[in-house]
Amino acid sequence: MYIHVGKGKYWKLLFYSALAGLFGAILENASVAFICRTGVEDNSYKYVVPFLIDEIFWISNEYSIPLLNLIKMKVFKGKVAKFTKYVVIITAVPFIFFRICIGYHRMKNGFLQNEDIHAFHGYAFAVLAVSDIICTFGILYYVRKSYQMTSLSRTKINVFIKHSSYTILIAVDVVSVFLAITNIISNVGPLKDNFPGKLFTPFHCLKCSAILILAIDAFIFKYGAIDSTIRSSTINNSNNNSIYKSVDSSMNCYNVNGMNPNTNNVSSQKPGKSMGSTEISLKVNSVSILKTYCIYISLAKHLVIDVIRKSRFLLR
């Protein structure tokens, strides 16, 4: 996707975040595979340094969501936008701290999960949730304000969001907030024994796939805009062609015997050629967009299957 349509800060951040997630997953799983290889299960390691190094990639991957929110909000200006920017920057400090604590405990103990690590995960998710909530409310505020300026002040908030490109971004923020709350309740709070952490695994899987979801959403949104532009151009060319033919027929009504008949024939062929090239262009672009949609529908299907498989594995 980045090679074909990746332009601007938003696409670069999506690309780098995806790379960070890929390298983080490779390093983490390779370390686990090395520690748990057959014949050395009982060996103890004083420090597993790759688990701490791995946090660099997870920090870059997970905190890219608030940064993507900021990039989306750059079109807005005002006190709310500045406040949101400062909050996202400030909350990065405690988030990095909690993630380093997770990496330190993993490095020290030599495994990925225990009670302390679950607790630090809950704190990190809580910080991320605060950032996401503020970004979401900032987006809602400015989208509502924007539509009020375009005489849609009485429209409900869900209509505002449906007419904007922020739908999936807000949905990802909501999942992040819900995951933070449930993670704290199931691992840190007094009710942790009543709510098994594995119950909320599907939401964690969705959060891990947030970058792919946002990339597909941005891709479809971009090609939807291109398709609308092509259709609008085709309609305009069709209207111009009709007007040209009307003028041409009017000229034929006043044609005199001495006028060269080839002039009208040549003129009448131009719109046809223009219209034919437009139709060919529309067909080519439509086929390209259709193929792209099929590819990413397939990706979405595999994403859902992956979430279900992970949920079944972790719920065992």
Short mmCIF file of N, CA and C in Angstrom, two decimals, residues 152-313:
data_model
loop_
_atom_site.label_atom_id
_atom_site.label_comp_id
_atom_site.label_asym_id
_atom_site.label_seq_id
_atom_site.Cartn_x
_atom_site.Cartn_y
_atom_site.Cartn_z
N LEU A 152 -25.39 22.67 8.93
CA LEU A 152 -25.86 21.37 9.39
C LEU A 152 -25.87 21.33 10.91
N SER A 153 -26.17 22.46 11.53
CA SER A 153 -26.06 22.57 12.97
C SER A 153 -27.05 21.68 13.71
N ARG A 154 -28.15 21.30 13.08
CA ARG A 154 -29.15 20.48 13.76
C ARG A 154 -28.93 18.98 13.55
N THR A 155 -27.90 18.63 12.78
CA THR A 155 -27.65 17.23 12.50
C THR A 155 -27.03 16.56 13.72
N LYS A 156 -27.40 15.31 13.96
CA LYS A 156 -26.86 14.58 15.10
C LYS A 156 -25.39 14.26 14.88
N ILE A 157 -24.71 13.94 16.00
CA ILE A 157 -23.27 13.75 15.95
C ILE A 157 -22.88 12.55 15.11
N ASN A 158 -23.70 11.49 15.08
CA ASN A 158 -23.34 10.31 14.29
C ASN A 158 -23.35 10.64 12.80
N VAL A 159 -24.19 11.59 12.38
CA VAL A 159 -24.20 12.01 10.98
C VAL A 159 -22.91 12.76 10.65
N PHE A 160 -22.43 13.57 11.62
CA PHE A 160 -21.17 14.27 11.39
C PHE A 160 -20.05 13.30 11.10
N ILE A 161 -19.99 12.25 11.90
CA ILE A 161 -18.89 11.30 11.78
C ILE A 161 -19.01 10.50 10.49
N LYS A 162 -20.24 10.12 10.12
CA LYS A 162 -20.44 9.34 8.90
C LYS A 162 -20.01 10.12 7.67
N HIS A 163 -20.11 11.46 7.73
CA HIS A 163 -19.74 12.28 6.59
C HIS A 163 -18.26 12.69 6.64
N SER A 164 -17.51 12.19 7.58
CA SER A 164 -16.10 12.54 7.68
C SER A 164 -15.24 11.30 7.45
N SER A 165 -13.91 11.50 7.48
CA SER A 165 -12.98 10.39 7.29
C SER A 165 -12.42 9.89 8.62
N TYR A 166 -13.10 10.21 9.71
CA TYR A 166 -12.58 9.89 11.03
C TYR A 166 -13.27 8.68 11.67
N THR A 167 -14.16 8.02 10.95
CA THR A 167 -14.97 6.96 11.55
C THR A 167 -14.13 5.85 12.14
N ILE A 168 -13.25 5.27 11.35
CA ILE A 168 -12.45 4.13 11.80
C ILE A 168 -11.47 4.57 12.88
N LEU A 169 -10.92 5.77 12.75
CA LEU A 169 -9.97 6.28 13.75
C LEU A 169 -10.64 6.38 15.11
N ILE A 170 -11.86 6.89 15.14
CA ILE A 170 -12.60 6.99 16.40
C ILE A 170 -12.95 5.60 16.93
N ALA A 171 -13.30 4.68 16.04
CA ALA A 171 -13.61 3.31 16.46
C ALA A 171 -12.39 2.66 17.11
N VAL A 172 -11.20 2.89 16.54
CA VAL A 172 -9.97 2.36 17.13
C VAL A 172 -9.73 2.98 18.50
N ASP A 173 -10.00 4.28 18.64
CA ASP A 173 -9.86 4.94 19.94
C ASP A 173 -10.79 4.32 20.98
N VAL A 174 -12.03 4.05 20.58
CA VAL A 174 -13.01 3.46 21.51
C VAL A 174 -12.57 2.07 21.96
N VAL A 175 -12.06 1.27 21.02
CA VAL A 175 -11.56 -0.07 21.37
C VAL A 175 -10.40 0.04 22.35
N SER A 176 -9.51 1.02 22.14
CA SER A 176 -8.37 1.22 23.03
C SER A 176 -8.82 1.59 24.43
N VAL A 177 -9.81 2.46 24.53
CA VAL A 177 -10.33 2.87 25.84
C VAL A 177 -10.98 1.69 26.54
N PHE A 178 -11.81 0.94 25.82
CA PHE A 178 -12.49 -0.21 26.41
C PHE A 178 -11.47 -1.26 26.87
N LEU A 179 -10.42 -1.47 26.08
CA LEU A 179 -9.39 -2.44 26.44
C LEU A 179 -8.66 -2.00 27.71
N ALA A 180 -8.37 -0.71 27.83
CA ALA A 180 -7.69 -0.21 29.02
C ALA A 180 -8.52 -0.43 30.28
N ILE A 181 -9.82 -0.11 30.19
CA ILE A 181 -10.70 -0.27 31.35
C ILE A 181 -10.80 -1.74 31.76
N THR A 182 -11.05 -2.60 30.79
CA THR A 182 -11.21 -4.03 31.09
C THR A 182 -9.90 -4.65 31.58
N ASN A 183 -8.77 -4.18 31.05
CA ASN A 183 -7.48 -4.72 31.47
C ASN A 183 -7.19 -4.37 32.92
N ILE A 184 -7.52 -3.15 33.31
CA ILE A 184 -7.30 -2.74 34.70
C ILE A 184 -8.23 -3.51 35.64
N ILE A 185 -9.50 -3.65 35.24
CA ILE A 185 -10.47 -4.35 36.09
C ILE A 185 -10.07 -5.81 36.28
N SER A 186 -9.63 -6.45 35.19
CA SER A 186 -9.35 -7.89 35.25
C SER A 186 -7.98 -8.24 35.82
N ASN A 187 -7.08 -7.24 35.92
CA ASN A 187 -5.72 -7.55 36.38
C ASN A 187 -5.25 -6.75 37.59
N VAL A 188 -5.85 -5.58 37.84
CA VAL A 188 -5.34 -4.70 38.88
C VAL A 188 -6.35 -4.47 39.99
N GLY A 189 -7.60 -4.23 39.65
CA GLY A 189 -8.61 -3.84 40.62
C GLY A 189 -9.04 -4.96 41.55
N PRO A 190 -9.93 -4.64 42.49
CA PRO A 190 -10.41 -5.65 43.45
C PRO A 190 -11.26 -6.73 42.81
N LEU A 191 -11.74 -6.50 41.59
CA LEU A 191 -12.59 -7.48 40.90
C LEU A 191 -11.80 -8.36 39.93
N LYS A 192 -10.47 -8.37 40.08
CA LYS A 192 -9.64 -9.09 39.10
C LYS A 192 -9.90 -10.60 39.10
N ASP A 193 -10.36 -11.15 40.23
CA ASP A 193 -10.63 -12.59 40.28
C ASP A 193 -11.96 -12.95 39.63
N ASN A 194 -12.82 -11.96 39.43
CA ASN A 194 -14.14 -12.21 38.85
C ASN A 194 -14.16 -12.11 37.34
N PHE A 195 -13.14 -11.47 36.76
CA PHE A 195 -13.09 -11.27 35.32
C PHE A 195 -11.77 -11.83 34.78
N PRO A 196 -11.80 -12.99 34.16
CA PRO A 196 -10.55 -13.54 33.58
C PRO A 196 -10.06 -12.66 32.44
N GLY A 197 -8.75 -12.43 32.40
CA GLY A 197 -8.17 -11.56 31.38
C GLY A 197 -8.38 -12.07 29.97
N LYS A 198 -8.47 -13.40 29.80
CA LYS A 198 -8.63 -13.97 28.47
C LYS A 198 -9.99 -13.64 27.86
N LEU A 199 -10.93 -13.21 28.70
CA LEU A 199 -12.26 -12.87 28.20
C LEU A 199 -12.21 -11.70 27.23
N PHE A 200 -11.22 -10.82 27.39
CA PHE A 200 -11.14 -9.60 26.58
C PHE A 200 -10.04 -9.70 25.51
N THR A 201 -9.58 -10.91 25.25
CA THR A 201 -8.52 -11.11 24.25
C THR A 201 -8.91 -10.62 22.85
N PRO A 202 -10.16 -10.82 22.38
CA PRO A 202 -10.51 -10.31 21.04
C PRO A 202 -10.27 -8.81 20.87
N PHE A 203 -10.52 -8.02 21.93
CA PHE A 203 -10.28 -6.58 21.84
C PHE A 203 -8.78 -6.29 21.76
N HIS A 204 -7.99 -7.08 22.45
CA HIS A 204 -6.54 -6.91 22.36
C HIS A 204 -6.04 -7.24 20.96
N CYS A 205 -6.62 -8.26 20.35
CA CYS A 205 -6.25 -8.63 18.97
C CYS A 205 -6.63 -7.53 17.99
N LEU A 206 -7.79 -6.92 18.19
CA LEU A 206 -8.20 -5.80 17.33
C LEU A 206 -7.26 -4.62 17.49
N LYS A 207 -6.85 -4.34 18.73
CA LYS A 207 -5.93 -3.24 18.97
C LYS A 207 -4.58 -3.50 18.30
N CYS A 208 -4.13 -4.75 18.35
CA CYS A 208 -2.86 -5.10 17.70
C CYS A 208 -2.94 -4.93 16.18
N SER A 209 -4.14 -5.03 15.64
CA SER A 209 -4.34 -4.90 14.19
C SER A 209 -4.80 -3.50 13.79
N ALA A 210 -4.71 -2.54 14.71
CA ALA A 210 -5.24 -1.19 14.46
C ALA A 210 -4.55 -0.52 13.28
N ILE A 211 -3.24 -0.70 13.14
CA ILE A 211 -2.50 -0.05 12.05
C ILE A 211 -2.97 -0.56 10.70
N LEU A 212 -3.17 -1.88 10.59
CA LEU A 212 -3.67 -2.45 9.33
C LEU A 212 -5.07 -1.93 9.03
N ILE A 213 -5.92 -1.85 10.05
CA ILE A 213 -7.29 -1.36 9.86
C ILE A 213 -7.28 0.09 9.38
N LEU A 214 -6.45 0.93 10.01
CA LEU A 214 -6.38 2.34 9.62
C LEU A 214 -5.79 2.50 8.21
N ALA A 215 -4.83 1.65 7.86
CA ALA A 215 -4.24 1.72 6.52
C ALA A 215 -5.27 1.37 5.45
N ILE A 216 -6.05 0.31 5.70
CA ILE A 216 -7.08 -0.08 4.74
C ILE A 216 -8.14 1.00 4.62
N ASP A 217 -8.52 1.60 5.76
CA ASP A 217 -9.52 2.67 5.75
C ASP A 217 -9.02 3.87 4.94
N ALA A 218 -7.77 4.26 5.17
CA ALA A 218 -7.21 5.39 4.42
C ALA A 218 -7.10 5.08 2.93
N PHE A 219 -6.75 3.83 2.63
CA PHE A 219 -6.62 3.41 1.23
C PHE A 219 -7.98 3.47 0.52
N ILE A 220 -9.00 2.90 1.14
CA ILE A 220 -10.34 2.89 0.55
C ILE A 220 -10.89 4.31 0.42
N PHE A 221 -10.64 5.14 1.45
CA PHE A 221 -11.10 6.53 1.41
C PHE A 221 -10.47 7.28 0.25
N LYS A 222 -9.17 7.05 0.03
CA LYS A 222 -8.47 7.74 -1.06
C LYS A 222 -9.01 7.32 -2.41
N TYR A 223 -9.19 6.00 -2.61
CA TYR A 223 -9.67 5.53 -3.90
C TYR A 223 -11.15 5.83 -4.10
N GLY A 224 -11.88 5.97 -3.01
CA GLY A 224 -13.26 6.42 -3.14
C GLY A 224 -13.32 7.84 -3.65
N ALA A 225 -12.39 8.68 -3.15
CA ALA A 225 -12.32 10.07 -3.64
C ALA A 225 -11.91 10.12 -5.10
N ILE A 226 -10.96 9.25 -5.49
CA ILE A 226 -10.54 9.20 -6.90
C ILE A 226 -11.69 8.76 -7.79
N ASP A 227 -12.44 7.75 -7.34
CA ASP A 227 -13.58 7.26 -8.11
C ASP A 227 -14.63 8.34 -8.28
N SER A 228 -14.88 9.12 -7.21
CA SER A 228 -15.86 10.21 -7.29
C SER A 228 -15.40 11.28 -8.27
N THR A 229 -14.09 11.56 -8.26
CA THR A 229 -13.54 12.55 -9.19
C THR A 229 -13.69 12.09 -10.63
N ILE A 230 -13.43 10.79 -10.88
CA ILE A 230 -13.56 10.25 -12.24
C ILE A 230 -15.01 10.34 -12.71
N ARG A 231 -15.94 9.97 -11.84
CA ARG A 231 -17.36 10.02 -12.20
C ARG A 231 -17.81 11.45 -12.48
N SER A 232 -17.34 12.38 -11.63
CA SER A 232 -17.70 13.78 -11.84
C SER A 232 -17.14 14.29 -13.16
N SER A 233 -15.90 13.88 -13.48
CA SER A 233 -15.29 14.29 -14.75
C SER A 233 -16.05 13.72 -15.93
N THR A 234 -16.52 12.47 -15.80
CA THR A 234 -17.27 11.83 -16.88
C THR A 234 -18.60 12.54 -17.12
N ILE A 235 -19.28 12.90 -16.02
CA ILE A 235 -20.56 13.60 -16.14
C ILE A 235 -20.37 14.95 -16.81
N ASN A 236 -19.29 15.67 -16.42
CA ASN A 236 -19.02 16.97 -17.02
C ASN A 236 -18.72 16.84 -18.50
N ASN A 237 -17.93 15.83 -18.88
CA ASN A 237 -17.62 15.60 -20.29
C ASN A 237 -18.87 15.24 -21.08
N SER A 238 -19.76 14.47 -20.44
CA SER A 238 -21.00 14.08 -21.10
C SER A 238 -21.88 15.30 -21.35
N ASN A 239 -21.94 16.18 -20.33
CA ASN A 239 -22.74 17.40 -20.49
C ASN A 239 -22.16 18.30 -21.56
N ASN A 240 -20.82 18.42 -21.56
CA ASN A 240 -20.18 19.24 -22.59
C ASN A 240 -20.41 18.67 -23.97
N ASN A 241 -20.42 17.35 -24.08
CA ASN A 241 -20.65 16.69 -25.36
C ASN A 241 -22.06 16.97 -25.86
N SER A 242 -23.05 16.94 -24.93
CA SER A 242 -24.44 17.22 -25.30
C SER A 242 -24.60 18.66 -25.77
N ILE A 243 -23.93 19.58 -25.06
CA ILE A 243 -24.01 20.99 -25.44
C ILE A 243 -23.38 21.20 -26.81
N TYR A 244 -22.24 20.52 -27.04
CA TYR A 244 -21.55 20.67 -28.33
C TYR A 244 -22.44 20.17 -29.46
N LYS A 245 -23.10 19.03 -29.24
CA LYS A 245 -23.96 18.48 -30.28
C LYS A 245 -25.14 19.40 -30.54
N SER A 246 -25.67 20.02 -29.47
CA SER A 246 -26.79 20.94 -29.64
C SER A 246 -26.39 22.14 -30.48
N VAL A 247 -25.20 22.69 -30.17
CA VAL A 247 -24.71 23.83 -30.94
C VAL A 247 -24.44 23.42 -32.37
N ASP A 248 -23.88 22.21 -32.55
CA ASP A 248 -23.55 21.73 -33.89
C ASP A 248 -24.80 21.55 -34.73
N SER A 249 -25.87 21.02 -34.13
CA SER A 249 -27.12 20.83 -34.88
C SER A 249 -27.74 22.17 -35.23
N SER A 250 -27.57 23.15 -34.32
CA SER A 250 -28.10 24.48 -34.62
C SER A 250 -27.36 25.10 -35.80
N MET A 251 -26.06 24.88 -35.86
CA MET A 251 -25.29 25.40 -36.98
C MET A 251 -25.69 24.73 -38.28
N ASN A 252 -26.03 23.44 -38.23
CA ASN A 252 -26.45 22.73 -39.44
C ASN A 252 -27.75 23.30 -40.00
N CYS A 253 -28.59 23.83 -39.10
CA CYS A 253 -29.87 24.41 -39.55
C CYS A 253 -29.63 25.63 -40.43
N TYR A 254 -28.50 26.34 -40.18
CA TYR A 254 -28.20 27.55 -40.94
C TYR A 254 -27.11 27.30 -41.97
N ASN A 255 -26.86 26.01 -42.31
CA ASN A 255 -25.79 25.68 -43.26
C ASN A 255 -26.17 26.15 -44.66
N VAL A 256 -25.18 26.71 -45.36
CA VAL A 256 -25.42 27.19 -46.72
C VAL A 256 -24.74 26.24 -47.69
N ASN A 257 -25.12 26.33 -48.95
CA ASN A 257 -24.62 25.38 -49.94
C ASN A 257 -23.11 25.50 -50.15
N GLY A 258 -22.59 26.68 -49.98
CA GLY A 258 -21.17 26.87 -50.23
C GLY A 258 -20.27 26.43 -49.10
N MET A 259 -20.81 26.07 -47.92
CA MET A 259 -20.00 25.70 -46.77
C MET A 259 -19.44 24.30 -46.95
N ASN A 260 -18.19 24.10 -46.54
CA ASN A 260 -17.54 22.79 -46.66
C ASN A 260 -18.18 21.81 -45.69
N PRO A 261 -18.79 20.73 -46.17
CA PRO A 261 -19.47 19.80 -45.27
C PRO A 261 -18.51 19.04 -44.38
N ASN A 262 -17.21 18.94 -44.77
CA ASN A 262 -16.26 18.18 -43.95
C ASN A 262 -15.98 18.85 -42.62
N THR A 263 -16.24 20.19 -42.55
CA THR A 263 -15.98 20.92 -41.31
C THR A 263 -16.84 20.39 -40.18
N ASN A 264 -18.15 20.23 -40.48
CA ASN A 264 -19.06 19.74 -39.45
C ASN A 264 -18.75 18.30 -39.08
N ASN A 265 -18.33 17.50 -40.07
CA ASN A 265 -18.02 16.10 -39.78
C ASN A 265 -16.83 15.98 -38.84
N VAL A 266 -15.79 16.79 -39.10
CA VAL A 266 -14.61 16.76 -38.24
C VAL A 266 -14.96 17.22 -36.84
N SER A 267 -15.78 18.29 -36.77
CA SER A 267 -16.14 18.83 -35.46
C SER A 267 -16.95 17.83 -34.66
N SER A 268 -17.83 17.12 -35.36
CA SER A 268 -18.71 16.20 -34.63
C SER A 268 -17.96 14.97 -34.14
N GLN A 269 -16.75 14.72 -34.71
CA GLN A 269 -16.00 13.55 -34.28
C GLN A 269 -15.20 13.81 -33.02
N LYS A 270 -14.86 15.06 -32.73
CA LYS A 270 -14.01 15.37 -31.59
C LYS A 270 -14.64 14.98 -30.26
N PRO A 271 -15.91 15.36 -30.04
CA PRO A 271 -16.48 14.97 -28.76
C PRO A 271 -16.53 13.47 -28.60
N GLY A 272 -16.82 12.75 -29.73
CA GLY A 272 -16.88 11.29 -29.65
C GLY A 272 -15.55 10.71 -29.21
N LYS A 273 -14.45 11.21 -29.77
CA LYS A 273 -13.12 10.72 -29.39
C LYS A 273 -12.84 11.02 -27.93
N SER A 274 -13.17 12.24 -27.51
CA SER A 274 -12.93 12.63 -26.12
C SER A 274 -13.74 11.77 -25.17
N MET A 275 -14.99 11.54 -25.57
CA MET A 275 -15.86 10.74 -24.70
C MET A 275 -15.39 9.31 -24.65
N GLY A 276 -14.90 8.80 -25.81
CA GLY A 276 -14.42 7.42 -25.83
C GLY A 276 -13.22 7.24 -24.93
N SER A 277 -12.26 8.18 -24.95
CA SER A 277 -11.08 8.06 -24.09
C SER A 277 -11.45 8.17 -22.63
N THR A 278 -12.45 8.99 -22.33
CA THR A 278 -12.90 9.11 -20.94
C THR A 278 -13.52 7.82 -20.46
N GLU A 279 -14.34 7.21 -21.34
CA GLU A 279 -14.96 5.94 -20.96
C GLU A 279 -13.92 4.86 -20.74
N ILE A 280 -12.89 4.82 -21.61
CA ILE A 280 -11.82 3.84 -21.44
C ILE A 280 -11.09 4.07 -20.13
N SER A 281 -10.80 5.37 -19.85
CA SER A 281 -10.11 5.70 -18.60
C SER A 281 -10.93 5.29 -17.39
N LEU A 282 -12.26 5.54 -17.47
CA LEU A 282 -13.15 5.18 -16.37
C LEU A 282 -13.16 3.68 -16.15
N LYS A 283 -13.21 2.92 -17.28
CA LYS A 283 -13.23 1.45 -17.16
C LYS A 283 -11.94 0.93 -16.54
N VAL A 284 -10.80 1.47 -17.00
CA VAL A 284 -9.50 1.03 -16.47
C VAL A 284 -9.40 1.32 -14.99
N ASN A 285 -9.79 2.56 -14.60
CA ASN A 285 -9.72 2.92 -13.19
C ASN A 285 -10.70 2.12 -12.35
N SER A 286 -11.89 1.86 -12.90
CA SER A 286 -12.88 1.08 -12.16
C SER A 286 -12.39 -0.34 -11.93
N VAL A 287 -11.77 -0.94 -12.96
CA VAL A 287 -11.22 -2.30 -12.81
C VAL A 287 -10.11 -2.31 -11.77
N SER A 288 -9.24 -1.29 -11.83
CA SER A 288 -8.15 -1.20 -10.86
C SER A 288 -8.68 -1.07 -9.44
N ILE A 289 -9.68 -0.21 -9.26
CA ILE A 289 -10.26 -0.02 -7.93
C ILE A 289 -10.96 -1.28 -7.46
N LEU A 290 -11.66 -1.96 -8.38
CA LEU A 290 -12.35 -3.20 -8.02
C LEU A 290 -11.36 -4.26 -7.57
N LYS A 291 -10.24 -4.40 -8.29
CA LYS A 291 -9.21 -5.37 -7.89
C LYS A 291 -8.65 -5.01 -6.52
N THR A 292 -8.44 -3.72 -6.30
CA THR A 292 -7.90 -3.29 -5.01
C THR A 292 -8.87 -3.60 -3.88
N TYR A 293 -10.17 -3.34 -4.10
CA TYR A 293 -11.16 -3.66 -3.09
C TYR A 293 -11.15 -5.15 -2.78
N CYS A 294 -11.06 -5.99 -3.81
CA CYS A 294 -11.05 -7.45 -3.61
C CYS A 294 -9.85 -7.87 -2.77
N ILE A 295 -8.70 -7.27 -3.05
CA ILE A 295 -7.49 -7.61 -2.30
C ILE A 295 -7.67 -7.27 -0.83
N TYR A 296 -8.22 -6.08 -0.55
CA TYR A 296 -8.30 -5.67 0.85
C TYR A 296 -9.50 -6.26 1.57
N ILE A 297 -10.50 -6.68 0.84
CA ILE A 297 -11.56 -7.48 1.46
C ILE A 297 -10.99 -8.82 1.90
N SER A 298 -10.11 -9.39 1.07
CA SER A 298 -9.44 -10.64 1.43
C SER A 298 -8.56 -10.44 2.66
N LEU A 299 -7.85 -9.30 2.71
CA LEU A 299 -7.03 -9.01 3.88
C LEU A 299 -7.87 -8.89 5.14
N ALA A 300 -9.01 -8.21 5.01
CA ALA A 300 -9.91 -8.06 6.16
C ALA A 300 -10.42 -9.42 6.64
N LYS A 301 -10.72 -10.31 5.68
CA LYS A 301 -11.19 -11.65 6.04
C LYS A 301 -10.12 -12.40 6.82
N HIS A 302 -8.87 -12.33 6.33
CA HIS A 302 -7.77 -13.01 7.02
C HIS A 302 -7.53 -12.38 8.40
N LEU A 303 -7.77 -11.07 8.51
CA LEU A 303 -7.62 -10.41 9.81
C LEU A 303 -8.62 -10.96 10.81
N VAL A 304 -9.87 -11.11 10.39
CA VAL A 304 -10.90 -11.65 11.28
C VAL A 304 -10.57 -13.09 11.67
N ILE A 305 -10.12 -13.88 10.70
CA ILE A 305 -9.75 -15.28 10.99
C ILE A 305 -8.60 -15.33 11.98
N ASP A 306 -7.63 -14.41 11.82
CA ASP A 306 -6.49 -14.38 12.73
C ASP A 306 -6.93 -14.03 14.15
N VAL A 307 -7.86 -13.07 14.27
CA VAL A 307 -8.38 -12.70 15.59
C VAL A 307 -9.07 -13.89 16.25
N ILE A 308 -9.88 -14.61 15.48
CA ILE A 308 -10.60 -15.78 16.02
C ILE A 308 -9.62 -16.86 16.46
N ARG A 309 -8.59 -17.11 15.66
CA ARG A 309 -7.61 -18.14 16.01
C ARG A 309 -6.85 -17.77 17.27
N LYS A 310 -6.44 -16.51 17.38
CA LYS A 310 -5.72 -16.08 18.58
C LYS A 310 -6.61 -16.19 19.81
N SER A 311 -7.88 -15.83 19.65
CA SER A 311 -8.81 -15.90 20.78
C SER A 311 -8.98 -17.34 21.23
N ARG A 312 -9.14 -18.26 20.29
CA ARG A 312 -9.30 -19.67 20.64
C ARG A 312 -8.06 -20.21 21.33
N PHE A 313 -6.88 -19.80 20.83
CA PHE A 313 -5.64 -20.30 21.41
C PHE A 313 -5.46 -19.79 22.83
#
